[in-house]
Coordinates of C-alpha atoms and ligand atoms in Angstrom, one line a residue:
Chain A
E19 CA -22.0 -9.6 19.4
I20 CA -21.1 -11.6 16.3
D21 CA -24.8 -12.4 15.5
K22 CA -25.6 -8.7 15.6
I23 CA -27.3 -7.3 12.5
V24 CA -25.0 -5.1 10.4
D25 CA -25.9 -1.4 10.5
L26 CA -24.1 1.6 9.2
K27 CA -22.0 1.9 12.4
T28 CA -20.7 -1.7 11.9
I29 CA -19.7 -0.7 8.4
E30 CA -17.9 2.3 9.6
E31 CA -16.1 0.2 12.2
L32 CA -15.0 -2.3 9.6
E33 CA -13.9 0.5 7.4
E34 CA -11.7 1.7 10.3
T35 CA -10.3 -1.8 10.9
L36 CA -9.4 -2.3 7.3
I37 CA -7.9 1.1 6.7
L38 CA -5.9 0.9 10.0
A39 CA -4.5 -2.4 8.7
D40 CA -3.2 -0.6 5.6
V41 CA -5.6 -2.4 3.3
G42 CA -6.1 0.9 1.6
V43 CA -9.0 3.2 0.8
E44 CA -9.6 1.8 -2.7
T45 CA -9.8 -1.9 -1.7
T46 CA -11.8 -1.0 1.5
L47 CA -14.4 1.0 -0.3
A48 CA -14.7 -1.4 -3.1
L49 CA -15.5 -4.1 -0.5
L50 CA -17.8 -2.1 1.8
D51 CA -19.7 0.3 -0.5
P52 CA -21.8 -2.4 -2.1
I53 CA -22.7 -3.7 1.4
K54 CA -23.6 -0.2 2.5
T55 CA -26.0 0.1 -0.4
K56 CA -27.6 -3.2 0.4
I57 CA -28.0 -2.3 4.0
L58 CA -29.6 1.1 3.0
Q59 CA -32.0 -0.9 0.8
G60 CA -33.1 -2.8 3.8
E61 CA -31.2 -6.1 3.4
T62 CA -30.2 -7.7 6.7
L63 CA -27.1 -9.7 7.4
T64 CA -25.2 -10.6 10.5
V65 CA -21.8 -9.3 11.5
K66 CA -20.6 -12.9 11.3
E67 CA -21.8 -13.3 7.8
L68 CA -20.3 -10.0 6.7
K69 CA -17.0 -10.7 8.3
S70 CA -16.7 -14.1 6.7
F71 CA -17.7 -12.6 3.3
L72 CA -14.9 -9.9 3.7
K73 CA -12.4 -12.5 4.7
E74 CA -13.2 -14.6 1.7
Q75 CA -12.8 -11.6 -0.6
L76 CA -9.5 -10.6 0.9
I77 CA -8.2 -14.1 0.7
S78 CA -9.3 -14.3 -3.0
F79 CA -7.2 -11.2 -3.7
L80 CA -4.1 -13.0 -2.6
K81 CA -2.5 -14.7 -5.5
D82 CA -1.6 -18.3 -5.4
T83 CA 1.3 -20.0 -7.2
N84 CA 2.1 -23.6 -7.9
K85 CA 5.5 -22.8 -9.2
P86 CA 8.1 -24.8 -7.2
F87 CA 10.3 -22.9 -4.7
P88 CA 13.1 -22.7 -5.2
P89 CA 12.7 -22.9 -9.0
P90 CA 14.5 -25.8 -10.5
G91 CA 17.9 -25.0 -11.8
N92 CA 21.7 -25.6 -11.7
P93 CA 21.8 -23.3 -9.8
S94 CA 18.5 -21.7 -9.1
V95 CA 18.8 -18.0 -8.6
L96 CA 16.9 -15.9 -6.1
F97 CA 17.3 -12.2 -6.7
F98 CA 16.2 -9.9 -3.9
L99 CA 15.2 -6.3 -4.4
G100 CA 13.3 -3.6 -2.6
V101 CA 13.5 -0.1 -1.2
N102 CA 16.0 0.9 1.5
G103 CA 16.0 -0.9 4.9
V104 CA 13.1 -3.2 4.3
G105 CA 15.1 -6.3 5.4
K106 CA 16.5 -7.8 2.2
T107 CA 19.9 -8.8 3.6
T108 CA 18.4 -10.3 6.8
T109 CA 15.8 -12.2 4.8
I110 CA 18.4 -13.7 2.6
A111 CA 20.2 -15.1 5.6
K112 CA 16.9 -16.5 7.0
L113 CA 15.9 -18.1 3.7
G114 CA 19.4 -19.4 3.2
K115 CA 19.0 -21.2 6.5
I116 CA 15.6 -22.6 5.6
L117 CA 17.0 -23.9 2.3
K118 CA 20.0 -25.4 4.0
N119 CA 17.8 -27.2 6.5
N120 CA 15.9 -28.6 3.5
G121 CA 19.1 -30.1 2.1
Y122 CA 20.0 -27.4 -0.5
S123 CA 23.5 -26.0 -0.7
V124 CA 23.4 -22.2 -0.9
L125 CA 25.6 -19.3 -1.9
L126 CA 25.0 -15.8 -0.8
V127 CA 26.1 -13.0 -3.2
A128 CA 26.9 -9.6 -1.9
A129 CA 25.7 -7.4 -4.9
D130 CA 25.1 -4.5 -2.5
T131 CA 28.5 -3.0 -3.1
F132 CA 27.2 0.5 -2.3
R133 CA 25.9 0.8 1.3
A134 CA 28.5 1.1 4.1
A135 CA 29.3 -2.3 5.6
A136 CA 26.6 -4.1 3.5
I137 CA 29.2 -6.6 2.5
D138 CA 30.4 -7.2 6.1
Q139 CA 26.8 -7.5 7.2
L140 CA 26.2 -10.3 4.7
K141 CA 29.5 -12.0 5.5
T142 CA 28.6 -12.1 9.2
W143 CA 25.3 -13.7 8.3
G144 CA 27.1 -16.2 6.1
E145 CA 29.2 -17.2 9.1
R146 CA 26.1 -17.5 11.3
I147 CA 24.2 -19.7 9.0
E148 CA 27.4 -21.4 7.7
A149 CA 26.9 -20.5 4.1
P150 CA 29.6 -19.3 1.7
V151 CA 29.4 -15.7 0.6
C152 CA 30.7 -14.3 -2.7
A153 CA 31.8 -10.7 -2.4
L154 CA 34.1 -8.2 -4.1
Q155 CA 35.2 -4.9 -2.6
E156 CA 32.9 -1.9 -1.8
G157 CA 32.2 0.0 -4.9
A158 CA 32.6 -2.9 -7.3
D159 CA 30.2 -3.4 -10.1
P160 CA 27.2 -5.4 -8.8
G161 CA 26.9 -7.2 -12.2
A162 CA 30.5 -8.5 -11.8
V163 CA 29.8 -9.9 -8.3
I164 CA 26.7 -11.6 -9.7
Y165 CA 28.6 -13.1 -12.6
Q166 CA 31.3 -14.4 -10.3
G167 CA 28.8 -15.8 -7.8
I168 CA 26.7 -17.7 -10.3
S169 CA 29.8 -19.0 -12.2
Y170 CA 31.2 -20.2 -8.9
A171 CA 27.9 -22.0 -8.0
Q172 CA 27.9 -23.6 -11.4
K173 CA 31.4 -24.9 -11.0
N174 CA 30.9 -26.1 -7.5
K175 CA 27.4 -27.5 -8.0
I176 CA 25.7 -25.2 -5.5
D177 CA 21.9 -25.6 -5.6
V178 CA 20.6 -22.1 -4.8
V179 CA 22.2 -18.6 -5.2
L180 CA 20.7 -15.8 -3.2
I181 CA 21.6 -12.4 -4.5
D182 CA 21.5 -9.4 -2.1
T183 CA 21.1 -6.0 -3.8
A184 CA 21.4 -2.4 -2.5
G185 CA 18.2 -0.8 -1.2
R186 CA 16.9 1.7 -3.8
L187 CA 13.9 3.8 -4.1
H188 CA 11.7 2.7 -7.0
T189 CA 11.6 6.3 -8.2
K190 CA 15.3 6.6 -8.9
Y191 CA 15.8 6.1 -12.6
N192 CA 19.5 5.3 -12.7
L193 CA 19.2 2.8 -9.8
I194 CA 16.3 1.0 -11.6
E195 CA 18.5 0.9 -14.7
E196 CA 21.2 -0.7 -12.6
L197 CA 18.7 -3.4 -11.5
K198 CA 18.0 -4.2 -15.2
K199 CA 21.7 -4.6 -15.8
M200 CA 22.0 -7.1 -13.0
V201 CA 19.0 -9.1 -14.3
K202 CA 20.7 -9.2 -17.7
V203 CA 23.8 -10.7 -16.2
I204 CA 21.7 -13.4 -14.5
N205 CA 19.8 -14.1 -17.8
K206 CA 23.1 -14.7 -19.5
L207 CA 24.0 -17.5 -17.1
V208 CA 20.8 -19.2 -16.1
P209 CA 17.5 -19.8 -17.9
Q210 CA 14.4 -17.8 -16.9
E211 CA 12.7 -20.9 -15.3
S212 CA 15.6 -21.0 -12.8
Q213 CA 15.1 -17.5 -11.6
E214 CA 12.9 -15.9 -9.1
N215 CA 13.0 -12.1 -8.5
I216 CA 11.7 -11.4 -5.1
L217 CA 10.3 -8.0 -4.0
V218 CA 10.8 -7.5 -0.3
L219 CA 8.2 -5.3 1.3
D220 CA 8.2 -4.0 4.9
A221 CA 4.9 -4.6 6.7
T222 CA 4.9 -1.1 8.2
T223 CA 4.8 0.4 4.7
G224 CA 1.6 2.1 3.7
Q225 CA 0.1 2.8 0.3
N226 CA 3.6 3.5 -1.2
A227 CA 4.1 -0.3 -1.5
L228 CA 1.8 -0.2 -4.5
S229 CA 4.0 2.3 -6.2
Q230 CA 7.0 0.2 -5.3
A231 CA 5.5 -2.9 -6.9
Q232 CA 4.4 -0.9 -9.9
H233 CA 7.8 0.8 -10.6
F234 CA 9.9 -2.3 -9.9
S235 CA 7.8 -4.6 -11.9
S236 CA 7.7 -2.3 -14.9
A237 CA 11.5 -2.4 -15.0
I238 CA 12.1 -6.1 -14.4
P239 CA 9.8 -9.1 -14.0
I240 CA 8.9 -9.6 -10.3
H241 CA 7.9 -13.2 -9.4
S242 CA 7.0 -13.1 -5.7
V243 CA 7.0 -11.1 -2.5
I244 CA 8.3 -11.5 1.0
I245 CA 6.8 -9.3 3.7
T246 CA 9.1 -8.5 6.6
K247 CA 8.6 -7.1 10.1
M248 CA 5.3 -8.8 10.7
D249 CA 6.3 -9.2 14.3
G250 CA 5.5 -5.5 14.9
T251 CA 2.0 -4.1 15.3
A252 CA 1.6 -3.3 11.6
K253 CA -0.7 -5.7 9.7
G254 CA 0.8 -5.4 6.3
G255 CA -2.6 -5.0 4.6
I256 CA -1.2 -3.3 1.6
A257 CA 0.2 -6.6 0.5
I258 CA -3.3 -7.6 -0.4
A259 CA -3.6 -4.9 -3.0
V260 CA 0.0 -5.5 -4.2
S261 CA -0.7 -9.2 -4.6
H262 CA -4.0 -8.6 -6.4
K263 CA -2.9 -5.8 -8.7
Y264 CA 0.5 -7.1 -9.8
N265 CA -0.4 -10.8 -9.7
L266 CA 2.3 -11.5 -7.1
P267 CA 2.2 -14.5 -4.8
I268 CA 3.6 -13.9 -1.3
R269 CA 6.1 -16.6 -0.3
F270 CA 7.2 -15.9 3.2
I271 CA 6.8 -13.5 6.1
G272 CA 9.5 -12.2 8.4
L273 CA 8.8 -12.3 12.1
G274 CA 12.0 -11.0 13.7
E275 CA 15.7 -10.5 13.4
K276 CA 16.9 -14.1 14.2
P277 CA 17.8 -16.6 11.5
E278 CA 14.7 -18.7 12.3
D279 CA 12.3 -15.8 12.0
L280 CA 10.9 -16.5 8.6
I281 CA 7.9 -18.6 7.9
P282 CA 5.9 -19.6 4.8
F283 CA 3.0 -17.2 4.1
D284 CA -0.4 -18.4 5.1
K285 CA -3.4 -16.5 3.6
N286 CA -5.8 -17.5 6.3
S287 CA -3.8 -16.4 9.3
F288 CA -2.7 -13.2 7.5
V289 CA -6.3 -12.2 6.8
S290 CA -7.5 -13.3 10.2
A291 CA -4.9 -10.9 11.8
I292 CA -6.4 -8.1 9.7
L293 CA -10.0 -9.0 10.5
P294 CA -10.1 -10.7 13.9
D295 CA -13.3 -12.4 14.9
Chain B
M22 CA 7.0 13.7 -1.1
F23 CA 3.6 15.3 -0.8
E24 CA 3.4 16.2 -4.5
S25 CA 0.7 13.6 -5.1
L26 CA -1.3 14.6 -2.0
S27 CA -1.2 18.2 -3.2
D28 CA -2.4 17.1 -6.6
R29 CA -5.3 15.2 -5.0
L30 CA -6.3 18.1 -2.9
E31 CA -5.9 20.5 -5.8
S32 CA -8.5 18.5 -7.8
V33 CA -10.9 18.6 -4.8
F34 CA -10.5 22.3 -4.5
K35 CA -10.9 22.8 -8.2
K36 CA -14.4 21.4 -7.9
F37 CA -15.1 23.8 -5.1
R38 CA -13.8 26.7 -7.0
E39 CA -15.9 25.9 -10.0
K40 CA -19.1 26.0 -7.9
G41 CA -18.6 29.6 -6.6
K42 CA -21.3 29.8 -3.9
L43 CA -21.3 26.8 -1.6
D44 CA -23.9 25.4 0.7
S45 CA -23.3 23.1 3.6
D46 CA -23.9 20.0 1.4
D47 CA -21.2 21.1 -1.0
I48 CA -18.8 21.6 1.8
K49 CA -19.5 18.2 3.3
K50 CA -19.1 16.6 0.0
G51 CA -15.8 18.4 -0.6
L52 CA -14.5 17.5 2.8
R53 CA -15.3 13.9 2.2
E54 CA -13.0 14.0 -0.7
V55 CA -10.3 15.8 1.3
R56 CA -10.7 12.9 3.8
L57 CA -10.1 10.3 1.2
A58 CA -7.1 12.1 -0.2
L59 CA -5.6 12.2 3.3
L60 CA -6.3 8.5 3.9
E61 CA -4.7 7.6 0.5
A62 CA -1.7 9.6 1.7
D63 CA -1.4 7.3 4.8
V64 CA -2.5 9.9 7.3
N65 CA -3.8 7.8 10.2
Y66 CA -7.5 7.1 10.2
K67 CA -8.1 8.7 13.6
V68 CA -5.9 11.7 12.8
V69 CA -7.9 12.3 9.7
K70 CA -11.2 12.0 11.6
D71 CA -10.2 14.7 14.0
F72 CA -8.7 16.8 11.3
I73 CA -11.8 16.7 9.2
S74 CA -14.1 17.5 12.1
R75 CA -12.0 20.5 13.1
V76 CA -12.1 21.8 9.5
E77 CA -15.8 21.0 9.1
N78 CA -16.7 22.9 12.3
R79 CA -15.0 26.0 11.1
A80 CA -16.1 25.6 7.4
L81 CA -19.8 25.2 8.3
S82 CA -19.9 28.5 10.2
S83 CA -22.2 31.1 8.6
E84 CA -19.2 33.3 8.2
V85 CA -17.7 31.0 5.6
I86 CA -20.9 30.0 3.9
E87 CA -22.2 33.5 3.6
S88 CA -18.9 35.0 2.5
L89 CA -18.3 36.0 -1.1
T90 CA -15.3 33.7 -1.4
P91 CA -16.2 30.6 0.5
F92 CA -13.7 28.6 -1.4
Q93 CA -10.8 30.8 -0.4
Q94 CA -11.9 30.6 3.2
I95 CA -12.0 26.8 3.2
I96 CA -8.6 26.5 1.7
K97 CA -7.4 28.9 4.3
I98 CA -8.9 26.8 7.0
V99 CA -7.4 23.6 5.7
Y100 CA -4.1 25.3 5.4
E101 CA -4.2 26.7 8.9
E102 CA -5.2 23.3 10.4
L103 CA -2.4 21.6 8.4
V104 CA 0.2 24.0 9.7
K105 CA -1.2 23.5 13.2
T106 CA -1.0 19.7 12.7
L107 CA 2.5 19.9 11.3
G108 CA 3.7 22.0 14.2
G109 CA 3.9 25.8 13.9
E110 CA 7.4 27.1 13.4
A111 CA 10.6 25.3 12.7
K112 CA 12.4 24.2 15.8
G113 CA 16.1 23.9 15.9
L114 CA 18.1 21.5 18.0
D115 CA 18.4 21.9 21.8
L116 CA 22.1 21.5 22.6
G117 CA 21.9 22.9 26.1
G118 CA 22.7 21.1 29.4
A119 CA 26.0 19.4 30.4
K120 CA 28.8 19.4 27.9
P121 CA 29.1 17.5 25.7
A122 CA 25.5 17.6 24.6
K123 CA 24.1 14.3 23.7
I124 CA 21.7 13.4 20.9
L125 CA 20.1 10.0 21.1
L126 CA 18.6 8.5 17.9
A127 CA 16.0 5.8 18.1
G128 CA 13.5 4.1 16.0
L129 CA 12.3 0.9 14.3
Q130 CA 14.6 -1.4 12.3
G131 CA 15.8 0.0 9.1
S132 CA 14.3 3.5 9.5
G133 CA 17.6 5.2 8.7
K134 CA 19.2 5.9 12.2
T135 CA 22.8 5.0 11.4
T136 CA 22.8 7.0 8.1
T137 CA 21.0 9.9 9.9
A138 CA 23.6 9.9 12.7
A139 CA 26.3 10.5 10.1
K140 CA 24.2 13.1 8.3
L141 CA 23.6 14.9 11.5
A142 CA 27.3 14.9 12.4
K143 CA 28.1 16.4 9.0
F144 CA 25.3 19.0 9.4
L145 CA 26.5 20.0 12.9
K146 CA 30.1 20.1 11.8
K147 CA 29.2 22.6 9.1
K148 CA 27.6 24.7 11.7
G149 CA 30.9 24.9 13.6
H150 CA 30.3 22.1 16.1
H151 CA 32.6 19.3 17.0
P152 CA 30.6 16.1 17.1
L153 CA 31.6 12.6 18.0
L154 CA 29.8 9.5 16.7
V155 CA 29.1 6.4 18.7
S156 CA 27.0 3.3 17.9
A157 CA 25.3 1.4 20.8
D158 CA 24.0 -1.2 18.3
I159 CA 25.7 -4.4 19.5
Y160 CA 23.1 -6.6 17.8
R161 CA 22.8 -6.0 14.1
P162 CA 25.6 -7.6 12.1
A163 CA 28.2 -5.0 11.1
A164 CA 26.2 -2.1 12.5
I165 CA 29.2 -0.7 14.3
E166 CA 31.3 -1.1 11.2
Q167 CA 28.7 0.7 9.2
L168 CA 28.8 3.8 11.4
K169 CA 32.6 3.6 11.6
I170 CA 32.8 3.9 7.8
L171 CA 30.3 6.7 7.7
A172 CA 32.1 8.6 10.4
Q173 CA 35.3 8.4 8.3
K174 CA 33.4 9.6 5.3
V175 CA 32.1 12.7 7.2
E176 CA 35.5 13.0 9.0
V177 CA 34.1 12.9 12.5
P178 CA 35.7 11.0 15.3
F179 CA 34.1 7.7 16.2
Y180 CA 34.3 5.8 19.5
E181 CA 35.2 2.2 18.7
P182 CA 33.7 0.0 21.3
K183 CA 35.7 -2.9 22.7
S184 CA 34.2 -6.3 22.3
N185 CA 31.8 -7.3 25.1
E186 CA 31.0 -3.7 26.0
K187 CA 27.3 -3.2 26.6
P188 CA 25.4 -0.1 25.2
L189 CA 25.6 1.8 28.5
E190 CA 29.4 1.3 28.8
I191 CA 29.9 2.1 25.2
V192 CA 28.1 5.5 25.5
K193 CA 29.8 6.3 28.8
N194 CA 33.2 5.7 27.3
A195 CA 32.3 7.7 24.2
I196 CA 31.3 10.6 26.3
E197 CA 34.7 10.3 28.1
M198 CA 36.4 10.3 24.8
A199 CA 34.5 13.4 23.7
K200 CA 35.5 15.3 26.8
E201 CA 39.1 14.4 26.4
N202 CA 39.1 15.5 22.8
G203 CA 37.1 18.7 23.3
R204 CA 34.1 17.5 21.3
D205 CA 30.9 19.4 22.1
I206 CA 28.3 16.9 20.9
V207 CA 28.0 13.1 21.1
I208 CA 25.6 11.6 18.6
I209 CA 24.4 8.2 19.8
D210 CA 23.1 5.7 17.2
T211 CA 21.1 2.8 18.7
A212 CA 19.9 -0.5 17.4
G213 CA 16.6 -0.7 15.6
R214 CA 13.8 -1.9 17.8
L215 CA 10.1 -2.5 17.9
H216 CA 8.1 -0.3 20.2
I217 CA 6.6 -3.5 21.7
D218 CA 10.0 -5.1 22.4
E219 CA 10.1 -4.8 26.2
D220 CA 13.8 -5.5 26.7
L221 CA 15.1 -3.2 24.0
M222 CA 12.7 -0.4 25.0
Q223 CA 14.0 -0.8 28.6
E224 CA 17.5 -0.4 27.2
L225 CA 16.6 2.9 25.6
I226 CA 14.9 4.1 28.8
E227 CA 18.2 3.3 30.7
L228 CA 20.3 5.1 28.1
K229 CA 18.1 8.2 28.4
K230 CA 18.0 8.1 32.2
T231 CA 21.8 7.6 32.5
F232 CA 23.0 10.2 30.1
N233 CA 20.1 12.7 30.0
P234 CA 20.4 13.6 26.3
S235 CA 19.3 17.1 25.3
E236 CA 17.7 15.6 22.2
V237 CA 15.9 12.2 21.9
L238 CA 15.0 12.0 18.2
L239 CA 12.7 9.4 16.6
V240 CA 14.0 8.4 13.2
A241 CA 11.0 7.4 11.1
D242 CA 10.5 6.2 7.6
A243 CA 8.2 8.5 5.5
M244 CA 6.7 5.5 3.7
M245 CA 5.2 4.2 6.9
G246 CA 1.5 3.5 6.8
Q247 CA -1.2 3.6 9.5
D248 CA 1.0 2.1 12.2
S249 CA 3.2 5.2 12.4
V250 CA 1.0 6.5 15.2
N251 CA 1.4 3.4 17.4
V252 CA 5.1 3.4 17.0
A253 CA 5.6 7.1 17.6
K254 CA 3.1 7.2 20.5
I255 CA 4.8 4.4 22.3
F256 CA 8.3 5.6 21.8
N257 CA 7.2 9.0 23.1
E258 CA 5.3 7.6 26.1
R259 CA 8.0 5.2 27.1
V260 CA 11.1 7.1 26.3
G261 CA 10.1 10.7 25.9
L262 CA 11.0 12.2 22.5
T263 CA 12.1 15.7 21.8
G264 CA 11.6 15.5 18.0
I265 CA 11.3 13.5 14.9
I266 CA 13.5 13.0 11.9
L267 CA 11.7 11.8 8.8
T268 CA 13.7 9.8 6.3
K269 CA 13.4 8.6 2.7
I270 CA 11.2 11.5 1.8
E271 CA 12.6 11.9 -1.7
G272 CA 10.5 9.1 -3.0
D273 CA 6.9 9.4 -4.0
A274 CA 5.4 8.6 -0.5
R275 CA 2.7 11.1 0.2
G276 CA 4.0 11.6 3.7
G277 CA 0.9 11.0 5.8
A278 CA 3.2 9.5 8.4
A279 CA 4.6 13.0 9.0
L280 CA 1.2 14.5 9.8
S281 CA 0.2 11.6 11.9
I282 CA 3.3 11.3 14.0
K283 CA 3.4 15.0 14.6
E284 CA -0.3 15.0 15.7
V285 CA -0.1 12.1 18.1
T286 CA 3.3 13.0 19.7
G287 CA 3.1 16.7 19.6
C288 CA 6.9 16.5 18.9
P289 CA 8.3 18.8 16.2
I290 CA 9.6 17.3 13.0
K291 CA 13.1 18.7 13.0
F292 CA 14.9 17.3 9.9
L293 CA 14.2 15.4 6.7
G294 CA 16.3 12.7 5.2
T295 CA 16.3 13.2 1.4
G296 CA 18.6 10.6 0.1
E297 CA 21.3 8.0 0.8
K298 CA 24.1 10.5 0.4
L299 CA 25.4 12.1 3.6
D300 CA 24.4 15.6 2.7
A301 CA 20.9 14.6 1.7
F302 CA 19.5 16.1 4.9
E303 CA 17.4 19.2 5.5
V304 CA 15.9 21.3 8.3
F305 CA 12.2 20.9 8.3
Y306 CA 9.9 24.0 7.9
P307 CA 6.3 23.1 8.7
E308 CA 4.8 26.2 7.0
R309 CA 6.6 25.7 3.8
L310 CA 5.5 22.1 3.7
A311 CA 1.8 22.9 4.3
G312 CA 2.1 25.4 1.5
R313 CA 3.5 22.8 -0.7
I314 CA 0.8 20.3 0.1
L315 CA -1.8 22.8 -0.8
G316 CA 0.0 24.0 -3.8
M317 CA 0.3 27.5 -2.5
Ligands
LIG6 N1 11.5 -6.8 13.7 C1 12.0 -7.2 12.5 N2 13.1 -6.7 12.0 C2 13.6 -7.1 10.9 C3 13.0 -8.1 10.1 N3 13.7 -8.3 9.0 C4 14.7 -7.5 9.0 N4 14.7 -6.8 10.2 C5 15.6 -5.7 10.6 O1 15.5 -4.6 9.8 C6 16.7 -3.9 9.6 C7 17.1 -3.7 8.2 O2 17.4 -5.0 7.7 P1 18.3 -5.3 6.4 O3 18.3 -6.7 6.2 O4 19.6 -4.7 6.7 O5 17.5 -4.5 5.3 P2 17.9 -4.2 3.8 O6 16.7 -4.2 3.1 O7 19.0 -5.2 3.4 O8 18.5 -2.8 4.0 P3 19.4 -2.0 2.9 O9 20.3 -3.0 2.3 O10 20.1 -0.9 3.7 O11 18.4 -1.4 1.9 C8 17.7 -4.7 10.4 O12 17.8 -4.1 11.7 C9 17.1 -6.1 10.5 O13 17.5 -6.8 11.7 C10 11.8 -8.7 10.6 O14 11.1 -9.6 10.1 N5 11.3 -8.2 11.8
LIG7 N1 16.5 6.8 -0.1 C1 16.9 7.1 1.1 N2 17.5 6.1 1.8 C2 17.9 6.3 3.1 C3 17.7 7.6 3.7 N3 18.1 7.5 5.0 C4 18.6 6.2 5.1 N4 18.5 5.5 3.9 C5 18.8 4.1 3.6 O1 18.0 3.3 4.4 C6 18.6 2.1 4.7 C7 18.6 1.8 6.1 O2 19.4 2.8 6.7 P1 20.2 2.6 8.1 O3 20.8 3.9 8.5 O4 21.0 1.4 8.0 O5 19.0 2.3 9.0 P2 18.9 2.0 10.6 O6 17.7 2.6 11.2 O7 20.2 2.3 11.2 O8 18.8 0.4 10.5 P3 18.9 -0.6 11.8 O9 20.1 -0.2 12.5 O10 19.0 -1.9 11.2 O11 17.7 -0.4 12.6 C8 20.0 2.2 4.1 O12 20.0 1.6 2.8 C9 20.2 3.7 3.9 O13 21.1 4.0 2.9 C10 17.0 8.6 3.0 O14 16.7 9.7 3.5 N5 16.7 8.3 1.7
LIG8 K1 1.8 -7.8 13.0
LIG9 MG1 20.9 -4.9 2.6
LIG10 MG1 21.5 1.1 12.3

């Protein structure tokens, strides 16, 4: 089966596989059209060869980073953003736990002062992972919470501050402006090298993830991505184009709703899940 | 939503229009572009395949090719097939059966169920109903608190579960409370779950079997990609859905999930969530939407 010679039907099947994994039409056709031309010109290659070529290509689209994580700082600040319901708050708790297990002290900051019970949600997570939470009341200025949180961390020598923000669509002008303000507050308190702005993407999202990356990164610098909900049947293929186009490394993937369900991103297994042998 | 899909289709149709007379090659080429536009909009691969083959069969008939206005005919065919896919006429809620009527909301994590529960309560209240809200989400941190706050905002009574109550008991007690207080509808919010999570799907099946809701609505995120069909299909097969509510449609997602989910489940899309505010909620009209997609 794997040593079969590639024909147009194989190409069509691979097209289906890639598109169904949300890799996207553009990336898929860019990969497969040249192959199609070669096949039509009479070149032969085996399915195995083609698949390993495609995997290599997909892997090469995924950006690497050698920046340390968390970034060095006193404290280092991880700022989470993304559209509604992708898993920001939960991911913060999971990552807080990982960092704690690695010997860092952490502070969770409830800068989602908008959504009903968002503060309670983060506080509950704080109790579960035994991490302090900095919060003001619902409706408070997110910048004020961030200011308090980082100042508290500085005074109390906390290593990493994880900031939760309200979910917002990337197309909402005033909500994007609010993001910029929050980043300004962070900039006042800690140097750039100590900050990582993390875009959280939901693996079930389709081509819209590209628009999310584009809009958010044109407003504030985005440094990395976390993909959540990889425990479902979605393959999260759009992350490949996002990583490629916006030069964004993927740090972690979320695999469930429990505190331990976050693991470092691994290119090979990610791409192998998209293109199984 | 859908604006960019309509832009894409518009540019395909423009090429058609400029050509005037069309032969079967022109039509095939044009439909290939329609296909790409649909895929870029996240319409499921298989749904696109069927859709294009239906349109192609009709478009390649001699009637169309030989007509004086082949272009108009093809747009008409695409339009009709889209309306068919999106589901004919608007369908309201079914609130029949034993009183109070129950509406069960289900879906993946973070799709917007809790927010939608409150929006629906507000919507029904405006229509003169007397809903009650209840959350059977005993898992997500502060999920019950979230709905409680939203219930206060829309001024609708809320059943406050006692600690240790399981979802079935919570809903049972909420229905009792509704009866005692003359409420005619109970809106049941549930925990987000994956369609492949056996235990949680079983819980949903139990809820449905026990309370026989008149509506079981899948709350789905409009930004979903190709996986929307797996999710919707399995929720429908396992639990049995009566309709779909599509959320977060005010962004720039092209809404292919809407077409796909409708096509694979056959369930009508009943409402759209158009924002985070509790009145950002609309009845869905398939024909209007198809018209909008095609820029008509
Ligand atoms: N299956 C699964 N569910 C997840 C994962 N990460 C988060 N969730 C769930 O997704 C839902 C939304 O998560 P939140 O953390 O509240 O998402 P958010 O981005 O903070 O949401 P907003 O603040 O409302 O924008 C919750 O039910 C989480 O339990 C994951 O990796 N897998
Ligand atoms: N922009 C926008 N946001 C929405 C819409 N509907 C819900 N949301 C937001 O989406 C996020 C998730 O909404 P929830 O109602 O908590 O979702 P859920 O399905 O109950 O989540 P789980 O209970 O964790 O599965 C929140 O930030 C909501 O404010 C909508 O139509 N538009
Ligand atoms: K997966
Ligand atoms: Mg949150
Ligand atoms: Mg909920």
